[in-house]
Backbone as numpy.savetxt, mean C-alpha at the origin, in Angstrom:
# Nx Ny Nz CAx CAy CAz Cx Cy Cz
-11.64 -17.63 21.90 -12.43 -16.39 21.91 -11.58 -15.16 21.88
-10.52 -15.23 22.75 -9.69 -14.02 22.74 -8.93 -13.77 21.50
-8.50 -14.86 20.87 -7.76 -14.69 19.63 -8.73 -14.10 18.60
-10.00 -14.53 18.48 -10.94 -13.93 17.57 -11.01 -12.49 17.69
-11.23 -12.03 18.98 -11.32 -10.65 19.23 -10.11 -9.82 18.75
-8.90 -10.48 19.13 -7.65 -9.74 18.75 -7.54 -9.69 17.16
-7.93 -10.77 16.52 -7.90 -10.87 15.10 -8.85 -9.93 14.48
-10.11 -9.75 14.93 -10.99 -8.74 14.50 -10.42 -7.40 14.64
-9.85 -7.07 15.72 -9.21 -5.75 15.96 -8.14 -5.48 15.02
-7.35 -6.45 14.74 -6.31 -6.36 13.68 -6.86 -5.97 12.36
-7.77 -6.73 11.95 -8.48 -6.62 10.60 -9.01 -5.20 10.60
-9.75 -4.80 11.58 -10.37 -3.41 11.57 -9.36 -2.36 11.47
-8.19 -2.55 12.12 -7.09 -1.60 12.04 -6.60 -1.59 10.54
-6.31 -2.69 9.98 -5.80 -2.78 8.63 -6.78 -2.12 7.62
-8.08 -2.37 7.85 -9.03 -1.79 6.99 -9.01 -0.24 7.07
-8.98 0.28 8.24 -8.81 1.67 8.45 -7.65 2.33 7.74
-6.48 1.58 7.85 -5.23 2.08 7.31 -5.31 2.03 5.74
-5.81 1.00 5.23 -6.07 1.01 3.66 -6.99 1.96 3.29
-8.03 2.23 3.99 -9.01 3.29 3.59 -8.27 4.62 3.69
-7.51 4.87 4.71 -6.87 6.15 4.95 -5.76 6.38 3.99
-4.82 5.48 3.74 -3.69 5.68 2.98 -3.51 4.81 1.77
-4.54 4.03 1.33 -4.46 3.20 0.17 -4.22 3.95 -1.11
-4.96 5.02 -1.32 -4.77 5.77 -2.52 -3.34 6.36 -2.68
-2.78 6.85 -1.54 -1.60 7.56 -1.46 -0.41 6.49 -1.80
-0.53 5.27 -1.20 0.44 4.27 -1.46 0.40 3.80 -2.89
-0.80 3.73 -3.42 -0.91 3.31 -4.87 -0.24 4.29 -5.79
-0.65 5.61 -5.45 0.03 6.70 -6.27 1.58 6.62 -6.17
2.07 6.44 -5.00 3.63 6.37 -4.78 4.19 5.18 -5.54
3.54 4.01 -5.46 3.98 2.94 -6.21 3.95 3.12 -7.78
2.97 3.83 -8.24 2.87 4.03 -9.65 4.01 5.10 -10.14
4.22 6.04 -9.28 5.36 6.98 -9.62 6.68 6.31 -9.59
6.88 5.43 -8.67 8.16 4.65 -8.52 8.32 3.80 -9.87
7.18 3.19 -10.32 7.24 2.39 -11.52 7.51 3.26 -12.66
6.85 4.39 -12.79 7.12 5.28 -13.87 8.60 5.75 -13.91
9.14 6.14 -12.72 10.51 6.51 -12.76 11.46 5.48 -13.17
11.17 4.23 -12.65 11.97 3.19 -13.10 12.00 2.92 -14.62
10.94 3.07 -15.22 10.66 3.03 -16.69 11.50 4.07 -17.34
11.41 5.31 -16.78 12.11 6.38 -17.45 13.62 6.25 -17.32
14.17 5.67 -16.08 15.60 5.40 -15.99 16.07 4.38 -16.91
15.26 3.35 -17.09 15.63 2.22 -18.06 15.59 2.79 -19.46
14.78 3.67 -19.85 14.64 4.22 -21.19 15.83 5.18 -21.41
16.31 5.94 -20.33 17.42 6.72 -20.49 18.78 5.96 -20.63
18.81 4.81 -20.01 20.05 4.02 -20.14 20.14 3.43 -21.49
18.97 3.06 -22.16 18.99 2.33 -23.42 19.53 3.34 -24.59
């Protein structure tokens, strides 16, 4: 029972963090991906 409660709290926390920061993280990942492509193109 206690493990279920702790698991639920963890999931709730993760959902809140994804809701709060998810778009920002995706944007940063996309920027890094674009920068990597630009660097590879510059080297070629």
